[in-house]
Structures are given as structure tokens and as C-alpha cells.
mmCIF file of C-alpha atoms in Angstrom:
data_model
loop_
_atom_site.group_PDB
_atom_site.id
_atom_site.type_symbol
_atom_site.label_atom_id
_atom_site.label_comp_id
_atom_site.label_asym_id
_atom_site.label_seq_id
_atom_site.Cartn_x
_atom_site.Cartn_y
_atom_site.Cartn_z
ATOM 1 C CA MET A 271 -0.214 0.080 -0.142
ATOM 2 C CA PRO A 272 1.035 3.699 -0.698
ATOM 3 C CA LEU A 273 2.979 5.313 2.027
ATOM 4 C CA ALA A 274 -0.193 7.751 2.185
ATOM 5 C CA ILE A 275 -2.584 5.404 3.015
ATOM 6 C CA TRP A 276 -0.820 4.275 6.050
ATOM 7 C CA ALA A 277 -0.885 7.879 7.206
ATOM 8 C CA LEU A 278 -4.736 7.797 6.791
ATOM 9 C CA ALA A 279 -4.893 4.449 8.436
ATOM 10 C CA ILE A 280 -3.075 6.003 11.543
ATOM 11 C CA MET A 281 -5.563 8.771 11.814
ATOM 12 C CA THR A 282 -8.386 6.227 11.655
ATOM 13 C CA PHE A 283 -6.584 4.238 14.592
ATOM 14 C CA GLY A 284 -6.684 7.746 16.603
ATOM 15 C CA ILE A 285 -10.694 7.994 15.252
ATOM 16 C CA GLY A 286 -11.246 4.608 16.810
ATOM 17 C CA ILE A 287 -9.834 4.994 20.028
ATOM 18 C CA THR A 288 -11.395 8.099 20.183
ATOM 19 C CA GLU A 289 -15.182 7.225 19.315
ATOM 20 C CA PHE A 290 -15.072 3.441 21.202
ATOM 21 C CA SER A 291 -12.851 3.895 24.315
ATOM 22 C CA ILE A 292 -15.034 6.292 25.920
ATOM 23 C CA SER A 293 -17.388 3.112 27.119
ATOM 24 C CA GLY A 294 -14.402 1.596 28.916
ATOM 25 C CA LEU A 295 -13.472 5.598 30.365
ATOM 26 C CA LEU A 296 -16.627 6.240 31.862
ATOM 27 C CA PRO A 297 -16.438 4.926 35.292
ATOM 28 C CA PHE A 298 -13.570 7.351 35.981
ATOM 29 C CA ILE A 299 -15.060 10.543 34.267
ATOM 30 C CA SER A 300 -17.851 9.603 36.398
ATOM 31 C CA HIS A 301 -16.188 9.197 39.413
ATOM 32 C CA GLU A 302 -14.018 12.748 38.798
ATOM 33 C CA PHE A 303 -16.999 14.773 37.841
ATOM 34 C CA GLU A 304 -19.019 13.252 40.635
ATOM 35 C CA ILE A 305 -22.273 12.690 37.796
ATOM 36 C CA SER A 306 -24.203 9.128 37.174
ATOM 37 C CA ILE A 307 -22.493 7.098 34.836
ATOM 38 C CA ASP A 308 -25.749 7.824 32.563
ATOM 39 C CA ILE A 309 -25.075 11.231 32.402
ATOM 40 C CA ALA A 310 -21.503 10.715 31.897
ATOM 41 C CA GLY A 311 -22.654 8.656 28.471
ATOM 42 C CA TYR A 312 -23.308 11.884 26.888
ATOM 43 C CA ALA A 313 -19.712 12.468 26.091
ATOM 44 C CA ALA A 314 -20.506 9.273 23.948
ATOM 45 C CA THR A 315 -23.927 10.437 22.894
ATOM 46 C CA ILE A 316 -22.899 14.211 21.694
ATOM 47 C CA TYR A 317 -19.970 12.531 19.768
ATOM 48 C CA ALA A 318 -22.300 10.479 17.815
ATOM 49 C CA LEU A 319 -24.872 13.006 17.330
ATOM 50 C CA GLY A 320 -21.511 15.319 16.117
ATOM 51 C CA VAL A 321 -20.686 12.623 13.366
ATOM 52 C CA PHE A 322 -24.257 11.993 12.149
ATOM 53 C CA ILE A 323 -25.288 15.772 12.009
ATOM 54 C CA PHE A 324 -22.530 17.637 11.020
ATOM 55 C CA THR A 325 -20.360 15.771 8.669
ATOM 56 C CA PRO A 326 -22.622 16.945 6.120
ATOM 57 C CA ILE A 327 -22.184 20.607 7.031
ATOM 58 C CA ILE A 328 -18.379 19.702 7.074
ATOM 59 C CA VAL A 329 -18.060 18.551 3.843
ATOM 60 C CA ILE A 330 -20.265 21.035 2.161
ATOM 61 C CA LEU A 331 -18.205 23.844 3.892
ATOM 62 C CA GLY A 332 -15.290 22.012 3.129
ATOM 63 C CA ALA A 333 -16.278 21.159 -0.965
ATOM 64 C CA LYS A 334 -13.810 24.282 -2.535
ATOM 65 C CA ILE A 335 -11.017 22.945 -0.217
ATOM 66 C CA PRO A 336 -8.219 20.925 -1.774
ATOM 67 C CA GLN A 337 -8.324 17.211 -0.318
ATOM 68 C CA LYS A 338 -5.267 17.265 1.448
ATOM 69 C CA LYS A 339 -5.394 20.898 2.663
ATOM 70 C CA MET A 340 -8.766 19.472 4.285
ATOM 71 C CA LEU A 341 -7.688 16.406 5.643
ATOM 72 C CA MET A 342 -5.134 18.741 7.283
ATOM 73 C CA ILE A 343 -7.743 21.321 8.595
ATOM 74 C CA LEU A 344 -9.556 17.939 10.005
ATOM 75 C CA VAL A 345 -6.414 16.404 11.694
ATOM 76 C CA GLY A 346 -6.001 19.520 13.289
ATOM 77 C CA LEU A 347 -9.574 19.559 14.760
ATOM 78 C CA PHE A 348 -9.185 16.377 16.033
ATOM 79 C CA ILE A 349 -5.862 17.356 17.776
ATOM 80 C CA LEU A 350 -7.612 19.991 19.378
ATOM 81 C CA GLY A 351 -11.179 18.449 20.419
ATOM 82 C CA ASN A 352 -8.861 15.093 22.297
ATOM 83 C CA LEU A 353 -6.481 18.459 23.793
ATOM 84 C CA ILE A 354 -9.346 20.025 25.249
ATOM 85 C CA THR A 355 -10.825 16.610 26.525
ATOM 86 C CA ALA A 356 -7.703 15.436 28.063
ATOM 87 C CA TRP A 357 -7.527 19.099 29.851
ATOM 88 C CA SER A 358 -11.018 19.537 30.425
ATOM 89 C CA PRO A 359 -11.389 20.859 34.614
ATOM 90 C CA TYR A 360 -15.132 20.269 34.106
ATOM 91 C CA PHE A 361 -17.496 18.157 32.267
ATOM 92 C CA ALA A 362 -19.019 20.790 30.206
ATOM 93 C CA VAL A 363 -15.517 21.347 28.841
ATOM 94 C CA LEU A 364 -15.196 17.548 28.398
ATOM 95 C CA LEU A 365 -18.322 17.659 26.111
ATOM 96 C CA VAL A 366 -17.224 20.706 24.058
ATOM 97 C CA GLY A 367 -14.049 18.764 23.269
ATOM 98 C CA ARG A 368 -16.135 15.851 22.231
ATOM 99 C CA PHE A 369 -17.745 17.704 20.102
ATOM 100 C CA ILE A 370 -15.140 19.406 18.307
ATOM 101 C CA THR A 371 -13.576 15.882 18.160
ATOM 102 C CA SER A 372 -16.293 14.424 15.841
ATOM 103 C CA LEU A 373 -16.564 17.321 13.548
ATOM 104 C CA ALA A 374 -13.459 15.233 12.199
ATOM 105 C CA HIS A 375 -14.541 11.776 12.167
ATOM 106 C CA GLY A 376 -17.278 11.785 9.149
ATOM 107 C CA ALA A 377 -15.325 14.070 7.028
ATOM 108 C CA PHE A 378 -11.831 12.306 6.999
ATOM 109 C CA ILE A 379 -13.259 8.517 6.422
ATOM 110 C CA GLY A 380 -15.477 9.954 3.538
ATOM 111 C CA ILE A 381 -12.513 11.978 1.915
ATOM 112 C CA GLY A 382 -10.051 9.408 3.048
ATOM 113 C CA SER A 383 -12.379 6.817 1.355
ATOM 114 C CA LEU A 384 -12.047 8.629 -1.937
ATOM 115 C CA ILE A 385 -8.234 9.433 -1.708
ATOM 116 C CA ALA A 386 -7.421 5.849 -1.040
ATOM 117 C CA VAL A 387 -9.629 4.611 -3.982
ATOM 118 C CA GLU A 388 -7.400 6.965 -6.247
ATOM 119 C CA LEU A 389 -4.133 6.004 -5.211
ATOM 120 C CA CYS A 390 -4.784 2.223 -5.241
ATOM 121 C CA LYS A 391 -6.300 1.630 -8.930
ATOM 122 C CA GLY A 392 -7.288 -1.579 -9.644
ATOM 123 C CA ARG A 393 -7.625 -2.643 -5.893
ATOM 124 C CA GLU A 394 -9.763 -0.013 -4.458
ATOM 125 C CA THR A 395 -12.041 -1.914 -2.008
ATOM 126 C CA ALA A 396 -8.445 -3.027 -0.528
ATOM 127 C CA ALA A 397 -7.686 0.192 -0.153
ATOM 128 C CA ILE A 398 -10.540 1.112 1.997
ATOM 129 C CA SER A 399 -10.167 -1.789 3.833
ATOM 130 C CA PHE A 400 -6.598 -1.283 4.492
ATOM 131 C CA MET A 401 -7.657 2.420 5.842
ATOM 132 C CA PHE A 402 -10.404 1.186 7.682
ATOM 133 C CA SER A 403 -7.688 -1.508 9.734
ATOM 134 C CA GLY A 404 -7.031 1.357 11.819
ATOM 135 C CA LEU A 405 -10.708 1.484 13.128
ATOM 136 C CA THR A 406 -10.343 -2.432 13.763
ATOM 137 C CA LEU A 407 -6.986 -2.177 15.405
ATOM 138 C CA SER A 408 -8.651 0.450 17.759
ATOM 139 C CA THR A 409 -11.259 -1.884 18.631
ATOM 140 C CA LEU A 410 -8.604 -5.106 19.131
ATOM 141 C CA LEU A 411 -5.296 -3.207 20.830
ATOM 142 C CA GLY A 412 -6.515 0.294 21.477
ATOM 143 C CA THR A 413 -9.792 0.253 23.444
ATOM 144 C CA PRO A 414 -8.422 -2.901 25.951
ATOM 145 C CA LEU A 415 -4.947 -0.639 26.334
ATOM 146 C CA VAL A 416 -6.444 2.905 26.663
ATOM 147 C CA THR A 417 -8.861 1.395 29.337
ATOM 148 C CA TYR A 418 -6.127 0.165 31.339
ATOM 149 C CA LEU A 419 -4.302 3.144 31.325
ATOM 150 C CA GLY A 420 -7.355 5.204 32.274
ATOM 151 C CA TYR A 421 -7.122 2.381 35.441
ATOM 152 C CA LYS A 422 -3.374 2.569 36.285
ATOM 153 C CA ILE A 423 -2.631 6.924 35.105
ATOM 154 C CA SER A 424 -6.177 8.433 34.637
ATOM 155 C CA TRP A 425 -8.200 9.201 31.974
ATOM 156 C CA HIS A 426 -7.230 12.747 30.987
ATOM 157 C CA PHE A 427 -3.455 10.878 30.387
ATOM 158 C CA VAL A 428 -5.628 9.091 27.673
ATOM 159 C CA PHE A 429 -6.785 11.907 25.279
ATOM 160 C CA TYR A 430 -3.059 13.722 26.016
ATOM 161 C CA MET A 431 -1.848 10.294 24.131
ATOM 162 C CA ILE A 432 -4.690 10.158 21.689
ATOM 163 C CA THR A 433 -3.453 13.957 20.822
ATOM 164 C CA VAL A 434 -0.116 12.472 20.126
ATOM 165 C CA ILE A 435 -1.558 10.296 17.635
ATOM 166 C CA GLY A 436 -3.317 12.660 16.208
ATOM 167 C CA ILE A 437 -0.206 14.915 15.669
ATOM 168 C CA ILE A 438 1.587 11.997 14.488
ATOM 169 C CA ALA A 439 -1.134 11.667 11.464
ATOM 170 C CA PHE A 440 -1.047 15.087 10.648
ATOM 171 C CA ILE A 441 3.088 15.015 10.118
ATOM 172 C CA GLY A 442 2.076 11.639 8.000
ATOM 173 C CA VAL A 443 -0.806 13.495 5.896
ATOM 174 C CA ALA A 444 1.547 16.705 5.801
ATOM 175 C CA LYS A 445 4.499 14.434 3.953
ATOM 176 C CA LEU A 446 2.840 11.783 2.468
ATOM 177 C CA VAL A 447 -0.584 12.367 0.880
ATOM 178 C CA PRO A 448 -0.177 14.098 -2.930
ATOM 179 C CA ALA A 449 -1.124 17.791 -3.125
ATOM 180 C CA GLN A 450 -2.997 16.748 -5.916
ATOM 181 C CA ILE A 451 -5.085 13.802 -5.934
ATOM 182 C CA LYS A 452 -8.704 14.704 -7.543
ATOM 183 C CA ARG A 453 -9.587 12.467 -10.683
ATOM 184 C CA GLU A 454 -9.096 14.658 -13.895
ATOM 185 C CA ASP A 455 -12.818 13.333 -14.929
ATOM 186 C CA GLU A 456 -13.938 13.655 -11.603
ATOM 187 C CA PRO A 457 -16.832 16.883 -12.061
ATOM 188 C CA GLU A 458 -16.230 20.147 -9.688
ATOM 189 C CA PHE A 459 -18.564 19.928 -6.459
ATOM 190 C CA HIS A 460 -21.619 21.317 -7.193
ATOM 191 C CA LEU A 461 -24.297 21.571 -4.241
ATOM 192 C CA GLY A 462 -27.382 21.003 -6.376
ATOM 193 C CA ARG A 463 -25.691 17.946 -7.858
ATOM 194 C CA GLU A 464 -24.462 16.391 -4.398
ATOM 195 C CA PHE A 465 -28.198 16.767 -3.156
ATOM 196 C CA ALA A 466 -29.841 15.322 -6.044
ATOM 197 C CA VAL A 467 -28.080 12.010 -5.555
ATOM 198 C CA PHE A 468 -30.163 11.564 -3.006
ATOM 199 C CA LYS A 469 -33.118 11.067 -5.298
ATOM 200 C CA ASP A 470 -31.096 7.978 -6.848
ATOM 201 C CA ILE A 471 -32.444 4.834 -5.712
ATOM 202 C CA ASP A 472 -29.209 2.708 -5.993
ATOM 203 C CA VAL A 473 -27.815 5.219 -3.743
ATOM 204 C CA LEU A 474 -30.980 5.291 -1.035
ATOM 205 C CA ILE A 475 -30.668 1.314 -1.282
ATOM 206 C CA ALA A 476 -26.884 1.635 -0.283
ATOM 207 C CA LEU A 477 -27.156 4.051 2.162
ATOM 208 C CA ALA A 478 -30.340 1.785 3.487
ATOM 209 C CA ILE A 479 -27.630 -1.333 3.816
ATOM 210 C CA THR A 480 -25.086 0.952 5.361
ATOM 211 C CA VAL A 481 -27.414 1.972 8.111
ATOM 212 C CA LEU A 482 -29.066 -1.993 8.342
ATOM 213 C CA GLY A 483 -25.918 -3.863 8.064
ATOM 214 C CA PRO A 484 -23.752 -2.342 11.081
ATOM 215 C CA ALA A 485 -27.280 -2.111 13.251
ATOM 216 C CA ALA A 486 -27.197 -5.909 13.470
ATOM 217 C CA PHE A 487 -23.799 -5.773 14.126
ATOM 218 C CA PHE A 488 -24.071 -3.272 17.389
ATOM 219 C CA THR A 489 -27.257 -4.760 18.222
ATOM 220 C CA SER A 490 -25.599 -8.155 19.210
ATOM 221 C CA ILE A 491 -22.240 -6.631 20.640
ATOM 222 C CA THR A 492 -23.952 -3.534 22.769
ATOM 223 C CA TYR A 493 -25.030 -5.987 25.139
ATOM 224 C CA ILE A 494 -22.461 -9.167 25.001
ATOM 225 C CA ALA A 495 -21.671 -8.663 28.223
ATOM 226 C CA PRO A 496 -24.815 -9.883 29.989
ATOM 227 C CA VAL A 497 -24.869 -12.485 27.666
ATOM 228 C CA VAL A 498 -21.366 -13.809 28.440
ATOM 229 C CA THR A 499 -22.318 -13.997 32.259
ATOM 230 C CA LYS A 500 -26.115 -14.254 32.868
ATOM 231 C CA VAL A 501 -26.826 -16.644 29.862
ATOM 232 C CA ALA A 502 -23.478 -18.309 29.126
ATOM 233 C CA GLY A 503 -22.249 -18.349 32.932
ATOM 234 C CA PHE A 504 -18.664 -16.793 32.556
ATOM 235 C CA HIS A 505 -17.421 -14.773 35.526
ATOM 236 C CA ASP A 506 -17.285 -11.344 34.773
ATOM 237 C CA THR A 507 -13.422 -11.144 34.364
ATOM 238 C CA VAL A 508 -14.256 -13.124 31.060
ATOM 239 C CA VAL A 509 -16.032 -10.180 29.434
ATOM 240 C CA PRO A 510 -12.643 -8.412 28.300
ATOM 241 C CA TRP A 511 -11.121 -11.496 26.808
ATOM 242 C CA VAL A 512 -14.382 -11.782 24.692
ATOM 243 C CA LEU A 513 -14.214 -8.386 23.625
ATOM 244 C CA PHE A 514 -10.757 -9.200 22.318
ATOM 245 C CA ILE A 515 -11.808 -12.089 20.759
ATOM 246 C CA PHE A 516 -14.639 -9.899 18.969
ATOM 247 C CA GLY A 517 -11.580 -7.270 18.072
ATOM 248 C CA LEU A 518 -9.779 -10.093 16.320
ATOM 249 C CA GLY A 519 -12.894 -11.008 14.725
ATOM 250 C CA LEU A 520 -13.044 -7.379 13.363
ATOM 251 C CA CYS A 521 -9.476 -7.293 12.082
ATOM 252 C CA ILE A 522 -9.631 -10.701 10.805
ATOM 253 C CA GLY A 523 -12.911 -9.871 8.654
ATOM 254 C CA ASN A 524 -11.951 -6.509 7.580
ATOM 255 C CA ILE A 525 -9.050 -7.514 6.024
ATOM 256 C CA LEU A 526 -10.710 -10.805 4.270
ATOM 257 C CA GLY A 527 -13.424 -8.449 3.420
ATOM 258 C CA GLY A 528 -10.953 -6.061 1.815
ATOM 259 C CA LYS A 529 -9.264 -8.480 -0.383
ATOM 260 C CA LEU A 530 -11.755 -10.746 -1.374
ATOM 261 C CA ALA A 531 -14.480 -7.535 -2.486
ATOM 262 C CA SER A 532 -11.810 -6.301 -4.706
ATOM 263 C CA LYS A 533 -12.264 -9.096 -6.920
ATOM 264 C CA SER A 534 -16.238 -9.629 -6.699
ATOM 265 C CA LEU A 535 -18.004 -6.968 -4.435
ATOM 266 C CA MET A 536 -21.704 -8.163 -4.514
ATOM 267 C CA PRO A 537 -20.921 -11.909 -3.607
ATOM 268 C CA VAL A 538 -18.621 -10.857 -0.950
ATOM 269 C CA LEU A 539 -21.416 -8.479 0.555
ATOM 270 C CA LEU A 540 -24.395 -10.545 -0.087
ATOM 271 C CA SER A 541 -22.430 -14.075 1.824
ATOM 272 C CA SER A 542 -20.975 -12.023 4.474
ATOM 273 C CA LEU A 543 -24.754 -10.377 5.142
ATOM 274 C CA LEU A 544 -26.188 -13.571 5.327
ATOM 275 C CA LEU A 545 -23.384 -15.387 7.389
ATOM 276 C CA GLN A 546 -23.496 -12.734 9.645
ATOM 277 C CA ALA A 547 -27.576 -13.288 10.293
ATOM 278 C CA LEU A 548 -26.884 -16.900 10.319
ATOM 279 C CA THR A 549 -24.540 -16.291 13.424
ATOM 280 C CA LEU A 550 -26.674 -14.032 14.952
ATOM 281 C CA PHE A 551 -29.378 -16.671 15.431
ATOM 282 C CA ILE A 552 -26.898 -19.540 16.331
ATOM 283 C CA LEU A 553 -25.952 -17.079 19.038
ATOM 284 C CA TYR A 554 -29.647 -16.270 19.886
ATOM 285 C CA PHE A 555 -30.477 -20.264 20.005
ATOM 286 C CA MET A 556 -27.107 -21.512 21.980
ATOM 287 C CA ALA A 557 -25.572 -18.901 23.792
ATOM 288 C CA GLY A 558 -25.992 -21.090 26.903
ATOM 289 C CA ASN A 559 -23.123 -22.912 25.124
ATOM 290 C CA GLN A 560 -19.582 -21.391 25.873
ATOM 291 C CA TRP A 561 -17.883 -22.737 23.145
ATOM 292 C CA VAL A 562 -20.642 -21.852 20.621
ATOM 293 C CA LEU A 563 -20.928 -18.432 22.502
ATOM 294 C CA LEU A 564 -17.188 -17.857 22.013
ATOM 295 C CA ILE A 565 -17.087 -18.881 18.306
ATOM 296 C CA SER A 566 -20.138 -17.141 17.497
ATOM 297 C CA VAL A 567 -18.897 -13.897 18.698
ATOM 298 C CA PHE A 568 -15.676 -14.174 16.612
ATOM 299 C CA CYS A 569 -17.511 -15.004 13.654
ATOM 300 C CA VAL A 570 -20.300 -12.460 13.922
ATOM 301 C CA ALA A 571 -17.093 -9.463 14.060
ATOM 302 C CA ALA A 572 -15.492 -11.350 11.306
ATOM 303 C CA PHE A 573 -18.821 -11.115 8.985
ATOM 304 C CA GLY A 574 -19.896 -8.085 10.636
ATOM 305 C CA PHE A 575 -17.033 -6.299 9.607
ATOM 306 C CA ALA A 576 -16.315 -7.724 6.438
ATOM 307 C CA THR A 577 -19.519 -5.772 4.971
ATOM 308 C CA VAL A 578 -18.119 -2.285 5.872
ATOM 309 C CA SER A 579 -15.607 -1.618 3.029
ATOM 310 C CA PRO A 580 -17.703 -3.218 0.621
ATOM 311 C CA ILE A 581 -20.824 -1.456 1.659
ATOM 312 C CA GLN A 582 -18.429 1.934 1.565
ATOM 313 C CA HIS A 583 -17.423 0.784 -1.693
ATOM 314 C CA LEU A 584 -20.683 0.170 -3.439
ATOM 315 C CA VAL A 585 -22.092 3.718 -1.750
ATOM 316 C CA MET A 586 -19.093 5.626 -3.326
ATOM 317 C CA THR A 587 -19.797 3.612 -6.642
ATOM 318 C CA LYS A 588 -23.890 4.060 -6.863
ATOM 319 C CA ALA A 589 -22.688 8.380 -6.316
ATOM 320 C CA ARG A 590 -20.043 8.312 -8.803
ATOM 321 C CA GLN A 591 -22.888 7.044 -10.857
ATOM 322 C CA ALA A 592 -25.427 8.992 -10.393
ATOM 323 C CA GLY A 593 -22.793 11.945 -10.544
ATOM 324 C CA ALA A 594 -21.580 12.626 -7.398
ATOM 325 C CA ALA A 595 -19.450 11.076 -4.585
ATOM 326 C CA ASN A 596 -17.972 13.727 -2.274
ATOM 327 C CA LEU A 597 -20.807 14.880 0.147
ATOM 328 C CA ILE A 598 -22.656 10.822 -0.038
ATOM 329 C CA SER A 599 -19.105 9.159 0.866
ATOM 330 C CA SER A 600 -18.880 11.303 4.381
ATOM 331 C CA PHE A 601 -22.652 11.300 4.526
ATOM 332 C CA ASN A 602 -22.022 7.221 4.653
ATOM 333 C CA ILE A 603 -19.811 7.119 7.638
ATOM 334 C CA GLY A 604 -22.591 9.156 9.682
ATOM 335 C CA MET A 605 -25.091 6.691 8.268
ATOM 336 C CA PHE A 606 -23.064 3.891 9.805
ATOM 337 C CA ASN A 607 -22.930 5.849 13.252
ATOM 338 C CA LEU A 608 -26.856 5.881 12.760
ATOM 339 C CA GLY A 609 -27.139 2.280 12.480
ATOM 340 C CA ASN A 610 -24.615 1.972 15.503
ATOM 341 C CA ALA A 611 -27.456 3.926 17.532
ATOM 342 C CA LEU A 612 -30.368 2.404 15.921
ATOM 343 C CA GLY A 613 -28.452 -1.373 16.733
ATOM 344 C CA ALA A 614 -28.066 -0.287 20.532
ATOM 345 C CA TRP A 615 -31.563 0.812 20.645
ATOM 346 C CA ILE A 616 -33.223 -2.148 19.177
ATOM 347 C CA GLY A 617 -31.415 -4.112 21.341
ATOM 348 C CA GLY A 618 -32.189 -2.321 24.343
ATOM 349 C CA LEU A 619 -36.213 -2.621 23.208
ATOM 350 C CA ALA A 620 -35.839 -6.377 22.652
ATOM 351 C CA ILE A 621 -34.610 -6.529 26.788
ATOM 352 C CA ALA A 622 -36.994 -4.154 28.276
ATOM 353 C CA HIS A 623 -39.792 -6.149 26.806
ATOM 354 C CA GLN A 624 -38.022 -9.534 28.547
ATOM 355 C CA PHE A 625 -37.721 -11.130 25.642
ATOM 356 C CA GLY A 626 -33.905 -12.166 27.277
ATOM 357 C CA TYR A 627 -30.247 -11.103 27.169
ATOM 358 C CA ALA A 628 -30.081 -13.028 24.151
ATOM 359 C CA SER A 629 -32.667 -11.446 22.489
ATOM 360 C CA PRO A 630 -30.515 -8.850 20.733
ATOM 361 C CA ASN A 631 -28.809 -11.323 18.598
ATOM 362 C CA PHE A 632 -32.359 -12.169 16.978
ATOM 363 C CA ALA A 633 -33.153 -8.808 16.320
ATOM 364 C CA GLY A 634 -29.648 -8.333 15.063
ATOM 365 C CA GLY A 635 -30.124 -11.421 12.632
ATOM 366 C CA VAL A 636 -33.528 -9.881 11.198
ATOM 367 C CA LEU A 637 -31.991 -6.891 10.576
ATOM 368 C CA SER A 638 -28.824 -8.641 8.695
ATOM 369 C CA ILE A 639 -31.652 -10.487 6.695
ATOM 370 C CA ALA A 640 -33.078 -6.979 5.903
ATOM 371 C CA ALA A 641 -29.590 -5.616 4.896
ATOM 372 C CA PHE A 642 -29.236 -8.591 2.682
ATOM 373 C CA LEU A 643 -32.537 -8.634 0.763
ATOM 374 C CA LEU A 644 -31.723 -4.719 0.158
ATOM 375 C CA ALA A 645 -28.227 -5.741 -1.329
ATOM 376 C CA LEU A 646 -29.771 -8.439 -3.206
ATOM 377 C CA ILE A 647 -32.121 -5.855 -4.751
ATOM 378 C CA SER A 648 -29.240 -3.946 -5.760
ATOM 379 C CA TYR A 649 -27.526 -6.616 -7.245
ATOM 380 C CA PHE A 650 -29.965 -7.581 -9.599
ATOM 381 C CA ARG A 651 -30.773 -3.398 -10.373
ATOM 382 C CA SER A 652 -27.021 -3.476 -11.611
ATOM 383 C CA LYS A 653 -27.508 -6.414 -13.803
ATOM 384 C CA ARG A 654 -30.723 -5.296 -15.222
ATOM 385 C CA ASN A 655 -28.873 -1.744 -15.775
ATOM 386 C CA LEU A 656 -26.265 -3.719 -17.731
ATOM 387 C CA VAL A 657 -28.447 -5.407 -19.461
ATOM 388 C CA VAL A 658 -30.522 -2.368 -20.797
ATOM 389 C CA VAL A 659 -27.124 -0.846 -21.498
#
């Protein structure tokens, strides 16, 4: 992979730690500011809302700025936000820092995906997958590490550490990303045309897959701890190891999904969604078996994240065919976060309605089937269009 994509992956690693590690740090934040854990959870909520709501706005405001310069501005926001979060003497200041940091998330990954595609012709999905490997590594290694450091040192130290990662990414982008990346045949950004893409049925189907596929994934993992302890009968100390297995599945799924989808995108996407659904149903019916649970957790993560880069590539492809990919590429990251929130909400509803701690897995399986059916529709529509042409 070109060194520029390594710089992008470093930044996505920092983004991943910033997004996912907050859950492990909430008890420390709650204790320091003397607030309840649910109030401390606003630190995660404001970040997700910032990604979902403001990503399109950031992309529109930065549409006329060269891509490399825009990336450096976004990394600068990331550094500033994490520095404020690390320093924050009050919870309100922490929330401001988290909000500023969120502004970099969706736009950076969206623009970075476009750059990765342009730098790796013929290996587009593999390039996106490599960039996304920063996110998976942050789940596998970063999140457990920063939770440990938060316990041993302080949560402030963790965000200072993330700030340093941002500085390294800034230097990498400045030194390694080419100044001119945009394709010669790429049309200029036009706001009306970018919004007109949302009327394209194929783009809307691809965006819906972005929501439902990850929603299935997050419906399960958000509530995996009570399944591990109350259904499978493991001790509480086993939960971090189960999450490590989950992170390992993410890494392997991301790598294999990217490589295989480079050769055959839609078959990989369809099979991954179907296998994710099957595994979630198995986990629902057999969560009481400890070995089945461990294997299922790995498979849910692997099949679930094998869909991420193919879905991102699918959305970009459909948007380009419709005449505009800049806004959609970044907006799709916000839709992924919407899937995160939707999955957690649906899983919570299942438990609240007394269907049991394992019930979110069944709900996730249904969501994955819905995503599969939409992907199947997208596949047949593409075939029909080819025939018409």
C-alpha cells in the first residue's frame, strides 16, 4: 500500500480509539466529576450526534478546499478536540472537546476513502479496507489498552495520548499524501448535484444497507456482556477476553472482506450479510453453550466487519454513477453511526420487553436479513442496468 494510506490508517486508528474507548473510561469520568454513569454517557452521545449531523455540513463547507488541505484541517480539529478533552476541568468542557473531535470523524474517513480509491486503482476495496484497519486495530488493541491506562494512570492521560496520535497523523498527511489527488474526469463539486444524488434509488438502497448491516452488528455487541455472564455463565473477568476475541474477528473480517471484495464485491457483501445473520441466530438460540458463544462472537465480528469496506465502496460507486460522490462518501460514515445507535436502541427494546439478554442477537439477525435483501435488490438492479446498456 502507498505510504499515504498508512498515514490515513494512523488517523483512523486515532478516530477509532476516540470513539470506542469512551465506554471503558466512563466510570472514571463519572467518578471524577461526581455525576451518574448515564450522564457521563453524554460524552459518547454528543460524539455520535456530531458525526451524524455535522459531517454533511463540514463536507459542504470544505467542498472548494483541496482534499489534502481539508484533511489537515480535519486532523487539526481532531488534535484540538482531544487536547480540550484531556485538559477539561469540568464535564461541560469535556463535552465541548468531544464535540469538536467528532467534527473530524465522518469527513476525514469519507475524503480519505476517496483518496484511497484514487491511489490504488484496481485495488480500491482493499485500499479502503486497509484504511479501515486503523478502526479495527483500535478495537482490538487500542480500547483495552486505554481502559487499562485510564485505570492505572488517568483518563486525562489517555486523551493526551490520543492527541499525540493525532499529531503523528498530521505529520503523516502533510508529508505523504499527494497535493493533487482528484481525478481529471471527476466533476467539480456542485451542491445541487450532490443533493440530487439522494433522489437516486440505487444510492438510497446502498445507504439503507449502511444503516441496517452495522445495526445488526451493534445490536449484538452492545449487550454482549450480560450474555457472557448471565446466559453463558462466565465470570465477569472473562468479558474483556470475549471483547478481545470480538476485536480479533473485526481485524480478520476487515482484511478478508477488503481483499475478496476487490475481486467480487457484491457476492462478498451478500454472503457476509447472510452469514452474519446465520451466526446471530445461532448465538441467540445457543448462547448458553460457552464454546458456541465464543465462536459465534468471533464470527459475528468477522462477517459483520467484512461488509464495511464493500458497503462503503458500493455507496461510492452508486454515487459516482449518479454524478456525485463527495458528500455521499462522508455522509455514509454518518449513516454507519446511525446504524450503531439504531442497533443499540433495538437491542435495548428487546431486553426491556423481557425477551431475554440473548434477544438482541435475534433482532440483529433480522436486521442483517433485511440488509441482505436490500443488497440482493441492488445486485439485480445493477445486472438489469447492464443488460439495458
